[in-house]
Coordinates of N, CA and C in Angstrom, one line a residue:
W1 N -133.3 73.0 -110.3 CA -133.7 73.9 -111.3 C -134.5 75.0 -110.7
A2 N -134.2 76.2 -111.2 CA -135.1 77.3 -110.8 C -136.4 77.3 -111.6
V3 N -137.4 77.7 -111.0 CA -138.8 77.8 -111.6 C -139.3 79.2 -111.8
H4 N -139.5 79.6 -113.0 CA -139.9 81.0 -113.3 C -141.4 81.0 -113.6
H5 N -141.9 82.2 -113.6 CA -143.3 82.4 -113.9 C -143.5 83.6 -114.9
M6 N -144.3 83.4 -116.0 CA -144.6 84.5 -117.0 C -146.1 84.4 -117.2
D7 N -146.6 85.6 -117.4 CA -148.1 85.7 -117.7 C -148.3 86.4 -119.0
V8 N -149.2 86.0 -119.9 CA -149.5 86.7 -121.2 C -150.6 87.7 -120.9
K9 N -150.3 88.9 -121.3 CA -151.4 89.9 -121.1 C -152.6 89.7 -122.2
S10 N -153.8 89.9 -121.8 CA -155.0 89.7 -122.7 C -154.7 88.6 -123.7
A11 N -154.5 87.4 -123.1 CA -154.1 86.1 -123.9 C -155.1 85.9 -125.0
F12 N -156.5 85.8 -124.6 CA -157.5 85.4 -125.6 C -157.6 86.4 -126.8
L13 N -157.1 87.6 -126.7 CA -157.2 88.4 -127.8 C -156.1 88.1 -129.0
N14 N -155.2 87.2 -128.6 CA -154.2 86.8 -129.6 C -154.7 85.7 -130.5
G15 N -155.8 85.0 -130.0 CA -156.2 83.8 -130.9 C -156.7 84.2 -132.3
V16 N -156.3 83.5 -133.3 CA -156.8 83.7 -134.7 C -158.0 82.8 -135.0
L17 N -159.1 83.3 -135.3 CA -160.3 82.5 -135.5 C -160.3 81.7 -136.8
Q18 N -160.7 80.5 -136.8 CA -160.8 79.8 -138.1 C -162.2 79.8 -138.7
E19 N -163.3 80.2 -137.8 CA -164.6 80.2 -138.4 C -164.9 81.7 -138.6
E20 N -166.1 81.9 -139.5 CA -166.6 83.2 -139.7 C -167.4 83.6 -138.6
V21 N -167.0 84.8 -137.9 CA -167.7 85.2 -136.7 C -168.0 86.7 -136.9
Y22 N -169.1 87.1 -136.7 CA -169.6 88.6 -136.8 C -170.0 89.1 -135.5
V23 N -169.8 90.4 -135.4 CA -170.2 91.1 -134.1 C -170.8 92.4 -134.5
E24 N -171.8 92.9 -133.7 CA -172.3 94.3 -133.8 C -171.2 95.3 -133.6
Q25 N -171.3 96.4 -134.2 CA -170.4 97.5 -134.0 C -170.5 98.0 -132.5
P26 N -169.4 98.0 -131.8 CA -169.5 98.5 -130.3 C -169.9 99.9 -130.2
P27 N -170.6 100.3 -129.1 CA -170.9 101.8 -128.9 C -169.7 102.6 -128.9
G28 N -169.8 103.7 -129.6 CA -168.7 104.6 -129.6 C -167.8 104.5 -130.9
F29 N -168.0 103.3 -131.5 CA -167.1 103.0 -132.7 C -168.0 102.5 -133.9
V30 N -169.2 103.2 -134.0 CA -170.1 102.9 -135.0 C -169.8 103.8 -136.2
L31 N -169.5 103.2 -137.4 CA -169.2 104.0 -138.6 C -170.4 104.7 -139.1
R32 N -170.2 106.1 -139.3 CA -171.3 106.8 -139.7 C -171.8 106.5 -141.1
G33 N -173.0 106.3 -141.4 CA -173.6 105.9 -142.7 C -173.5 104.4 -142.9
Q34 N -173.0 103.7 -141.9 CA -173.0 102.2 -142.0 C -173.4 101.5 -140.7
E35 N -174.4 102.2 -140.1 CA -174.8 101.8 -138.8 C -175.4 100.3 -138.9
N36 N -176.0 99.9 -139.9 CA -176.6 98.6 -140.0 C -175.6 97.4 -140.4
K37 N -174.4 97.8 -140.6 CA -173.4 96.7 -140.9 C -172.8 96.1 -139.6
V38 N -172.3 94.9 -139.7 CA -171.7 94.3 -138.6 C -170.2 94.1 -139.0
L39 N -169.4 93.8 -138.0 CA -168.0 93.7 -138.2 C -167.5 92.2 -138.2
H40 N -166.6 91.8 -139.1 CA -166.1 90.5 -139.3 C -164.9 90.3 -138.4
L41 N -165.0 89.4 -137.4 CA -163.9 89.3 -136.4 C -162.7 88.3 -137.1
V42 N -161.5 88.9 -136.9 CA -160.3 88.1 -137.4 C -159.7 87.4 -136.2
K43 N -159.7 88.1 -135.1 CA -159.1 87.4 -133.8 C -160.2 87.4 -132.8
A44 N -159.9 86.6 -131.8 CA -160.9 86.2 -130.7 C -161.2 87.4 -129.8
L45 N -162.3 87.3 -129.2 CA -162.7 88.3 -128.1 C -163.1 87.5 -126.8
Y46 N -162.8 88.1 -125.7 CA -163.3 87.4 -124.5 C -164.8 87.1 -124.5
G47 N -165.2 86.0 -124.1 CA -166.6 85.7 -124.1 C -167.0 84.8 -125.3
L48 N -166.2 84.7 -126.3 CA -166.4 83.8 -127.5 C -166.2 82.4 -127.1
R49 N -167.0 81.4 -127.5 CA -166.8 80.0 -127.2 C -165.5 79.6 -127.8
Q50 N -165.2 80.1 -128.8 CA -163.9 79.6 -129.7 C -162.7 80.2 -129.2
A51 N -162.8 81.3 -128.2 CA -161.6 81.9 -127.7 C -160.6 81.0 -127.0
P52 N -160.9 80.2 -126.1 CA -159.9 79.4 -125.5 C -159.1 78.4 -126.4
R53 N -159.9 77.9 -127.3 CA -159.3 76.9 -128.3 C -158.4 77.7 -129.2
A54 N -158.8 78.9 -129.7 CA -158.0 79.7 -130.6 C -156.7 80.2 -129.9
W55 N -156.8 80.5 -128.7 CA -155.6 80.9 -128.1 C -154.7 79.9 -127.8
Y56 N -155.1 78.6 -127.4 CA -154.2 77.5 -127.2 C -153.5 77.1 -128.6
A57 N -154.3 77.2 -129.7 CA -153.7 76.8 -131.0 C -152.6 77.9 -131.4
K58 N -152.9 79.2 -131.1 CA -151.8 80.2 -131.3 C -150.6 79.9 -130.5
L59 N -150.7 79.6 -129.1 CA -149.7 79.3 -128.3 C -148.9 78.1 -128.7
D60 N -149.7 77.1 -129.0 CA -149.0 75.8 -129.5 C -148.1 76.0 -130.7
E61 N -148.7 76.8 -131.7 CA -148.0 77.1 -133.0 C -146.7 77.9 -132.6
S62 N -146.9 78.8 -131.7 CA -145.7 79.7 -131.4 C -144.6 78.9 -130.6
L63 N -144.9 78.0 -129.7 CA -143.9 77.2 -128.9 C -143.3 76.3 -129.9
I64 N -144.0 75.6 -130.8 CA -143.3 74.6 -131.7 C -142.5 75.3 -132.7
G65 N -142.9 76.6 -133.0 CA -142.0 77.3 -133.8 C -140.7 77.8 -133.2
L66 N -140.7 77.7 -131.9 CA -139.4 78.1 -131.1 C -138.6 76.9 -130.8
G67 N -139.0 75.8 -131.4 CA -138.2 74.5 -131.3 C -138.7 73.6 -130.1
F68 N -139.8 73.8 -129.6 CA -140.3 73.0 -128.5 C -141.0 71.8 -129.2
R69 N -141.2 70.8 -128.3 CA -142.1 69.6 -128.7 C -143.0 69.5 -127.5
R70 N -144.2 69.0 -127.9 CA -145.3 68.9 -126.9 C -145.1 67.5 -126.3
S71 N -145.2 67.4 -125.0 CA -145.2 66.1 -124.3 C -146.3 65.3 -124.8
T72 N -146.0 64.0 -125.1 CA -147.1 63.1 -125.5 C -148.0 62.6 -124.5
S73 N -147.6 62.7 -123.2 CA -148.5 62.2 -122.1 C -149.2 63.4 -121.4
E74 N -148.7 64.7 -121.6 CA -149.3 65.8 -121.0 C -149.2 67.0 -122.0
H75 N -150.3 67.3 -122.6 CA -150.4 68.3 -123.7 C -150.2 69.7 -123.2
A76 N -150.1 70.0 -122.1 CA -149.9 71.3 -121.4 C -148.4 71.5 -121.1
V77 N -147.5 70.6 -121.4 CA -146.1 70.6 -121.1 C -145.3 70.4 -122.5
Y78 N -144.4 71.5 -122.5 CA -143.4 71.6 -123.7 C -141.9 71.4 -123.4
L79 N -141.3 70.8 -124.2 CA -139.9 70.5 -123.9 C -139.0 70.9 -125.0
R80 N -137.7 71.5 -124.6 CA -136.8 71.9 -125.6 C -135.4 71.6 -125.0
G81 N -134.5 71.0 -125.9 CA -133.1 70.8 -125.5 C -133.0 69.4 -124.8
T82 N -131.8 69.1 -124.4 CA -131.5 67.8 -123.6 C -130.5 68.2 -122.6
G83 N -130.4 67.2 -121.6 CA -129.4 67.3 -120.5 C -129.5 68.6 -119.7
G84 N -128.3 69.2 -119.5 CA -128.3 70.5 -118.7 C -129.0 71.7 -119.5
R85 N -129.2 71.5 -120.8 CA -129.8 72.6 -121.6 C -131.4 72.3 -121.8
R86 N -131.8 71.4 -121.1 CA -133.3 71.0 -121.1 C -134.1 72.1 -120.6
L87 N -135.2 72.6 -121.3 CA -136.1 73.6 -120.9 C -137.4 73.0 -120.8
V88 N -138.1 73.3 -119.7 CA -139.6 72.7 -119.6 C -140.5 73.8 -119.3
V89 N -141.6 73.8 -120.1 CA -142.5 74.9 -120.0 C -143.9 74.2 -119.7
G90 N -144.5 74.6 -118.6 CA -146.0 74.2 -118.4 C -146.9 75.4 -118.6
V91 N -148.0 75.0 -119.3 CA -149.0 76.0 -119.6 C -150.2 75.8 -118.8
Y92 N -150.8 77.0 -118.3 CA -152.2 76.9 -117.8 C -152.8 78.1 -118.2
V93 N -153.7 78.0 -119.3 CA -154.4 79.1 -119.9 C -153.4 80.3 -120.3
D94 N -153.2 81.3 -119.5 CA -152.2 82.4 -120.0 C -151.0 82.5 -119.1
D95 N -150.9 81.4 -118.1 CA -149.6 81.4 -117.3 C -148.7 80.3 -117.8
L96 N -147.4 80.7 -117.8 CA -146.4 79.8 -118.2 C -145.4 79.6 -116.9
I97 N -145.2 78.4 -116.7 CA -144.2 77.9 -115.7 C -142.9 77.4 -116.4
I98 N -141.8 78.0 -116.1 CA -140.5 77.8 -116.9 C -139.6 77.2 -116.0
A99 N -139.0 76.0 -116.3 CA -137.9 75.4 -115.5 C -136.8 74.9 -116.4
G100 N -135.6 75.1 -115.9 CA -134.4 74.5 -116.7 C -133.2 74.7 -115.9
G101 N -132.1 74.0 -116.3 CA -130.9 74.0 -115.6 C -130.0 75.1 -115.9
N102 N -130.3 75.8 -117.1 CA -129.4 76.8 -117.5 C -130.1 78.2 -117.4
G103 N -129.7 79.1 -116.6 CA -130.4 80.4 -116.4 C -130.3 81.2 -117.7
G104 N -129.4 81.0 -118.5 CA -129.2 81.8 -119.8 C -130.3 81.3 -120.7
D105 N -130.6 80.1 -120.8 CA -131.6 79.5 -121.7 C -133.0 80.0 -121.4
I106 N -133.2 80.2 -120.0 CA -134.5 80.7 -119.5 C -134.6 82.2 -120.0
S107 N -133.6 82.9 -119.8 CA -133.6 84.3 -120.2 C -133.8 84.5 -121.7
I108 N -133.2 83.7 -122.6 CA -133.4 83.7 -124.0 C -134.8 83.4 -124.4
F109 N -135.4 82.4 -123.6 CA -136.9 82.0 -123.9 C -137.8 83.1 -123.6
K110 N -137.6 83.8 -122.4 CA -138.4 84.9 -122.0 C -138.4 86.0 -123.1
D111 N -137.1 86.3 -123.6 CA -137.0 87.3 -124.6 C -137.8 86.9 -125.8
Q112 N -137.7 85.6 -126.3 CA -138.4 85.2 -127.3 C -140.0 85.3 -127.2
M113 N -140.4 84.9 -126.0 CA -141.9 85.1 -125.8 C -142.3 86.5 -125.8
K114 N -141.4 87.5 -125.3 CA -141.8 88.9 -125.3 C -141.8 89.4 -126.6
G115 N -141.2 88.8 -127.6 CA -141.1 89.2 -129.0 C -142.3 88.8 -129.7
I116 N -143.1 87.8 -129.2 CA -144.2 87.2 -129.8 C -145.6 87.9 -129.2
F117 N -145.6 87.9 -127.9 CA -146.7 88.3 -127.1 C -146.4 89.4 -126.1
K118 N -147.4 90.1 -125.7 CA -147.3 91.0 -124.6 C -147.2 90.3 -123.3
M119 N -145.9 90.2 -122.7 CA -145.8 89.3 -121.4 C -145.5 90.1 -120.2
S120 N -145.8 89.5 -119.1 CA -145.4 90.0 -117.7 C -144.4 89.0 -117.2
D121 N -143.2 89.4 -116.9 CA -142.2 88.5 -116.3 C -142.3 88.6 -114.9
L122 N -142.8 87.6 -114.3 CA -143.0 87.6 -112.8 C -141.8 87.0 -112.0
G123 N -140.8 86.7 -112.6 CA -139.6 86.2 -111.9 C -139.7 84.8 -111.4
L124 N -139.0 84.5 -110.3 CA -139.2 83.2 -109.6 C -140.6 82.9 -109.3
L125 N -141.1 81.7 -109.5 CA -142.4 81.3 -109.0 C -142.6 81.4 -107.5
H126 N -143.6 82.1 -107.0 CA -143.9 82.3 -105.6 C -145.3 81.8 -105.4
Y127 N -146.2 82.1 -106.3 CA -147.6 81.7 -105.9 C -148.3 81.2 -107.3
Y128 N -149.0 80.1 -107.3 CA -149.6 79.6 -108.5 C -150.8 78.7 -108.2
L129 N -152.0 79.1 -108.6 CA -153.1 78.2 -108.5 C -153.4 77.8 -106.9
G130 N -153.2 78.7 -106.1 CA -153.4 78.4 -104.6 C -152.3 77.7 -104.0
L131 N -151.2 77.5 -104.7 CA -150.0 76.8 -104.1 C -149.0 77.9 -103.8
E132 N -148.5 78.1 -102.7 CA -147.4 78.9 -102.2 C -146.1 78.1 -102.4
V133 N -145.3 78.7 -103.2 CA -143.9 78.1 -103.6 C -142.8 78.8 -103.0
S134 N -141.9 78.0 -102.3 CA -140.6 78.6 -101.7 C -139.5 78.0 -102.4
Q135 N -138.7 78.7 -103.0 CA -137.5 78.2 -103.6 C -136.2 78.7 -102.9
T136 N -135.4 77.8 -102.3 CA -134.1 78.0 -101.7 C -133.1 77.1 -102.2
E137 N -131.9 77.3 -101.8 CA -130.8 76.5 -102.2 C -131.0 75.0 -101.7
A138 N -131.7 74.8 -100.6 CA -132.0 73.5 -100.2 C -133.1 72.7 -101.0
G139 N -133.9 73.5 -101.8 CA -134.8 72.8 -102.7 C -136.1 73.7 -102.8
I140 N -137.1 73.1 -103.3 CA -138.4 73.7 -103.6 C -139.4 73.2 -102.8
T141 N -140.2 73.9 -102.0 CA -141.3 73.4 -101.2 C -142.6 74.1 -101.5
I142 N -143.8 73.4 -101.4 CA -145.0 74.0 -101.7 C -145.9 73.9 -100.4
C143 N -146.8 74.8 -100.2 CA -147.7 74.5 -99.1 C -149.0 75.4 -99.6
Q144 N -150.1 75.3 -98.8 CA -151.4 75.9 -99.2 C -152.0 76.5 -97.9
S145 N -151.2 77.1 -97.1 CA -151.8 77.6 -95.8 C -152.9 78.5 -96.0
S146 N -152.7 79.6 -96.9 CA -153.8 80.6 -97.1 C -155.0 80.0 -97.8
Y147 N -154.8 78.9 -98.7 CA -156.0 78.2 -99.3 C -156.7 77.4 -98.2
A148 N -155.9 76.8 -97.3 CA -156.6 76.1 -96.2 C -157.4 77.0 -95.3
A149 N -156.8 78.2 -95.0 CA -157.5 79.1 -94.2 C -158.8 79.6 -94.8
K150 N -158.8 79.7 -96.1 CA -160.0 80.1 -96.9 C -161.0 79.0 -96.7
I151 N -160.7 77.7 -96.8 CA -161.6 76.7 -96.7 C -162.3 76.6 -95.2
L152 N -161.4 76.9 -94.3 CA -162.0 77.1 -92.9 C -162.9 78.2 -92.8
E153 N -162.7 79.3 -93.4 CA -163.5 80.4 -93.3 C -164.9 80.1 -94.0
T154 N -164.8 79.5 -95.2 CA -166.1 79.1 -95.9 C -166.9 78.1 -95.1
A155 N -166.2 77.3 -94.4 CA -167.0 76.2 -93.6 C -167.4 76.8 -92.3
G156 N -167.1 78.0 -91.9 CA -167.4 78.6 -90.6 C -166.6 77.9 -89.5
L157 N -165.3 77.5 -89.7 CA -164.6 76.9 -88.7 C -163.4 77.8 -88.3
F158 N -163.3 79.0 -88.8 CA -162.1 79.8 -88.6 C -162.0 80.2 -87.2
G159 N -160.9 79.9 -86.6 CA -160.7 80.2 -85.1 C -161.1 79.1 -84.3
C160 N -161.5 78.0 -84.7 CA -161.8 76.9 -83.9 C -160.6 76.1 -83.5
N161 N -160.7 75.3 -82.5 CA -159.5 74.6 -81.9 C -159.0 73.6 -82.9
P162 N -157.7 73.4 -83.1 CA -157.1 72.4 -84.1 C -157.3 70.9 -83.5
S163 N -157.2 70.0 -84.4 CA -157.3 68.6 -84.1 C -156.1 67.9 -84.5
A164 N -155.6 67.0 -83.7 CA -154.3 66.2 -84.1 C -154.5 65.3 -85.3
T165 N -155.8 64.9 -85.5 CA -156.0 64.0 -86.7 C -157.3 64.5 -87.4
P166 N -157.3 64.3 -88.8 CA -158.4 64.7 -89.6 C -159.7 64.0 -89.4
M167 N -159.7 63.0 -88.8 CA -160.9 62.2 -88.7 C -160.7 61.3 -87.5
E168 N -161.9 61.0 -86.8 CA -162.0 60.1 -85.6 C -161.5 58.6 -86.1
P169 N -160.7 57.9 -85.3 CA -160.4 56.6 -85.8 C -161.6 55.7 -85.7
R170 N -161.7 54.8 -86.7 CA -162.7 53.8 -86.8 C -164.1 54.5 -86.9
L171 N -164.2 55.7 -87.5 CA -165.4 56.5 -87.6 C -166.3 55.6 -88.8
K172 N -167.6 55.5 -88.5 CA -168.4 54.8 -89.5 C -169.6 55.8 -89.9
L173 N -169.7 56.1 -91.2 CA -170.7 56.9 -91.7 C -171.5 56.1 -92.8
S174 N -172.7 56.4 -92.8 CA -173.6 55.6 -93.7 C -174.4 56.5 -94.7
K175 N -174.7 56.1 -96.0 CA -175.5 56.8 -96.8 C -177.0 56.7 -96.4
Q176 N -177.4 55.8 -95.6 CA -178.7 55.6 -95.1 C -178.9 56.3 -93.8
S177 N -178.1 57.3 -93.5 CA -178.3 58.2 -92.2 C -179.6 58.8 -92.1
A178 N -180.1 58.9 -91.0 CA -181.4 59.5 -90.7 C -181.2 61.0 -90.3
A179 N -180.0 61.4 -90.3 CA -179.7 62.8 -89.8 C -180.3 63.8 -90.8
P180 N -180.6 65.1 -90.4 CA -181.1 66.0 -91.3 C -180.2 66.3 -92.5
R181 N -180.8 66.5 -93.7 CA -180.0 66.9 -94.9 C -179.4 68.2 -94.8
V182 N -178.2 68.3 -95.6 CA -177.5 69.6 -95.7 C -177.5 70.1 -97.2
D183 N -177.2 71.3 -97.4 CA -177.1 71.7 -98.8 C -176.0 71.1 -99.6
P184 N -176.4 70.2 -100.6 CA -175.6 69.4 -101.3 C -174.5 70.3 -102.0
T185 N -174.8 71.4 -102.5 CA -173.9 72.3 -103.3 C -172.8 72.8 -102.4
M186 N -173.1 73.3 -101.2 CA -172.2 73.7 -100.2 C -171.3 72.5 -99.9
Y187 N -171.9 71.2 -99.6 CA -171.1 70.1 -99.2 C -170.1 69.8 -100.3
R188 N -170.6 69.7 -101.5 CA -169.7 69.4 -102.7 C -168.5 70.4 -102.9
S189 N -168.8 71.7 -102.6 CA -167.9 72.8 -102.7 C -166.8 72.5 -101.8
I190 N -167.2 72.3 -100.5 CA -166.1 72.1 -99.4 C -165.3 70.8 -99.7
V191 N -165.9 69.8 -100.1 CA -165.2 68.6 -100.4 C -164.2 68.7 -101.6
G192 N -164.7 69.4 -102.6 CA -163.9 69.8 -103.8 C -162.7 70.6 -103.4
S193 N -162.9 71.5 -102.5 CA -161.8 72.4 -102.1 C -160.7 71.6 -101.3
L194 N -161.2 70.6 -100.5 CA -160.3 69.6 -99.7 C -159.6 68.8 -100.6
R195 N -160.2 68.4 -101.7 CA -159.5 67.5 -102.6 C -158.4 68.2 -103.3
Y196 N -158.4 69.4 -103.5 CA -157.3 70.3 -104.1 C -156.2 70.4 -103.0
L197 N -156.7 70.5 -101.8 CA -155.7 70.8 -100.7 C -154.8 69.5 -100.5
V198 N -155.4 68.4 -100.9 CA -154.5 67.1 -100.9 C -153.3 67.2 -101.6
N199 N -153.2 68.1 -102.6 CA -151.9 68.3 -103.4 C -150.8 68.5 -102.5
S200 N -150.9 69.3 -101.5 CA -149.8 69.5 -100.6 C -150.0 68.9 -99.2
R201 N -151.1 68.2 -99.0 CA -151.3 67.5 -97.8 C -151.8 66.1 -98.0
P202 N -151.0 65.2 -98.5 CA -151.5 63.8 -98.7 C -151.8 63.1 -97.5
D203 N -151.5 63.6 -96.3 CA -152.0 63.0 -95.0 C -153.5 63.0 -94.9
L204 N -154.1 64.0 -95.7 CA -155.6 64.1 -95.6 C -156.3 63.3 -96.6
A205 N -155.6 62.5 -97.5 CA -156.2 61.9 -98.6 C -157.2 60.9 -98.1
Y206 N -157.0 60.0 -97.1 CA -158.0 59.0 -96.8 C -159.2 59.7 -96.2
S207 N -159.2 60.7 -95.4 CA -160.3 61.3 -94.8 C -161.1 62.0 -95.8
V208 N -160.5 62.7 -96.8 CA -161.2 63.4 -97.9 C -161.8 62.5 -98.8
G209 N -161.2 61.4 -99.0 CA -161.8 60.3 -99.9 C -163.1 59.7 -99.2
Y210 N -162.9 59.6 -97.9 CA -164.2 59.0 -97.2 C -165.4 59.9 -97.3
V211 N -165.2 61.2 -97.0 CA -166.4 62.1 -97.0 C -166.8 62.4 -98.5
S212 N -166.0 62.0 -99.5 CA -166.4 62.1 -100.9 C -167.5 61.2 -101.3
R213 N -167.7 60.1 -100.5 CA -168.6 59.1 -100.8 C -170.1 59.5 -100.7
F214 N -170.2 60.7 -99.9 CA -171.6 61.1 -99.6 C -172.0 62.4 -100.3
M215 N -171.6 62.6 -101.4 CA -171.9 63.9 -102.0 C -173.2 63.9 -102.8
E216 N -173.7 62.7 -103.0 CA -175.1 62.7 -103.6 C -176.2 63.2 -102.8
E217 N -176.2 62.8 -101.5 CA -177.2 63.2 -100.6 C -176.6 63.3 -99.3
P218 N -175.8 64.5 -99.1 CA -175.1 64.6 -97.7 C -176.0 64.8 -96.6
R219 N -175.7 64.4 -95.3 CA -176.5 64.6 -94.2 C -175.6 65.4 -93.2
Q220 N -176.2 65.8 -92.1 CA -175.5 66.6 -91.1 C -174.3 66.0 -90.5
E221 N -174.3 64.5 -90.3 CA -173.2 63.9 -89.7 C -172.0 63.9 -90.8
H222 N -172.4 63.8 -92.1 CA -171.3 63.8 -93.0 C -170.6 65.1 -93.1
L223 N -171.4 66.3 -93.0 CA -170.9 67.5 -93.0 C -169.9 67.8 -91.8
A224 N -170.4 67.3 -90.6 CA -169.7 67.5 -89.3 C -168.3 66.8 -89.5

């Protein structure tokens, strides 16, 4: 199945508010003689706490209106059709990942979405949430080389010599270490980034899981 990518322009502005929300008149658009009045919002604005929920409700309603059903196990995945005509749509905020066995069905769905929202058709999926995607006749592969390079740069290890293994064999670390403390926010940030890298590098899973044990009070040897 080919995997396509679409993006909704100004997604949060499409959400219809269920609550009563009022805002001050923006500079340059104040009504003369009614300067003390406020505006009643009908649709969401960026920065509103309700905006993400209102946008998702609008998108959910639109997809169900197009004949999709929401996956019972993953609410960000929508399905339409069966067999070779099956269409799968994954949602992440304003990004849509579209996969299906029939190219015509994908094109029809894209046109349907463009009729509802202002959309950007990004074609075949190449890059998504730090994942580099390569689609060939042999199959689909993902990697995170640029994401890994960014982690190395953040940790101050860019340009260092590579290692054949991610951790020394039989390495023993302890929470009762007497080594100097390190910035816990920085440590958690690096470990969190490494945990996301495990998506394409499962060979790092054990090592990343091991250093994750020391996020409460990390020491110099844990950071090393």
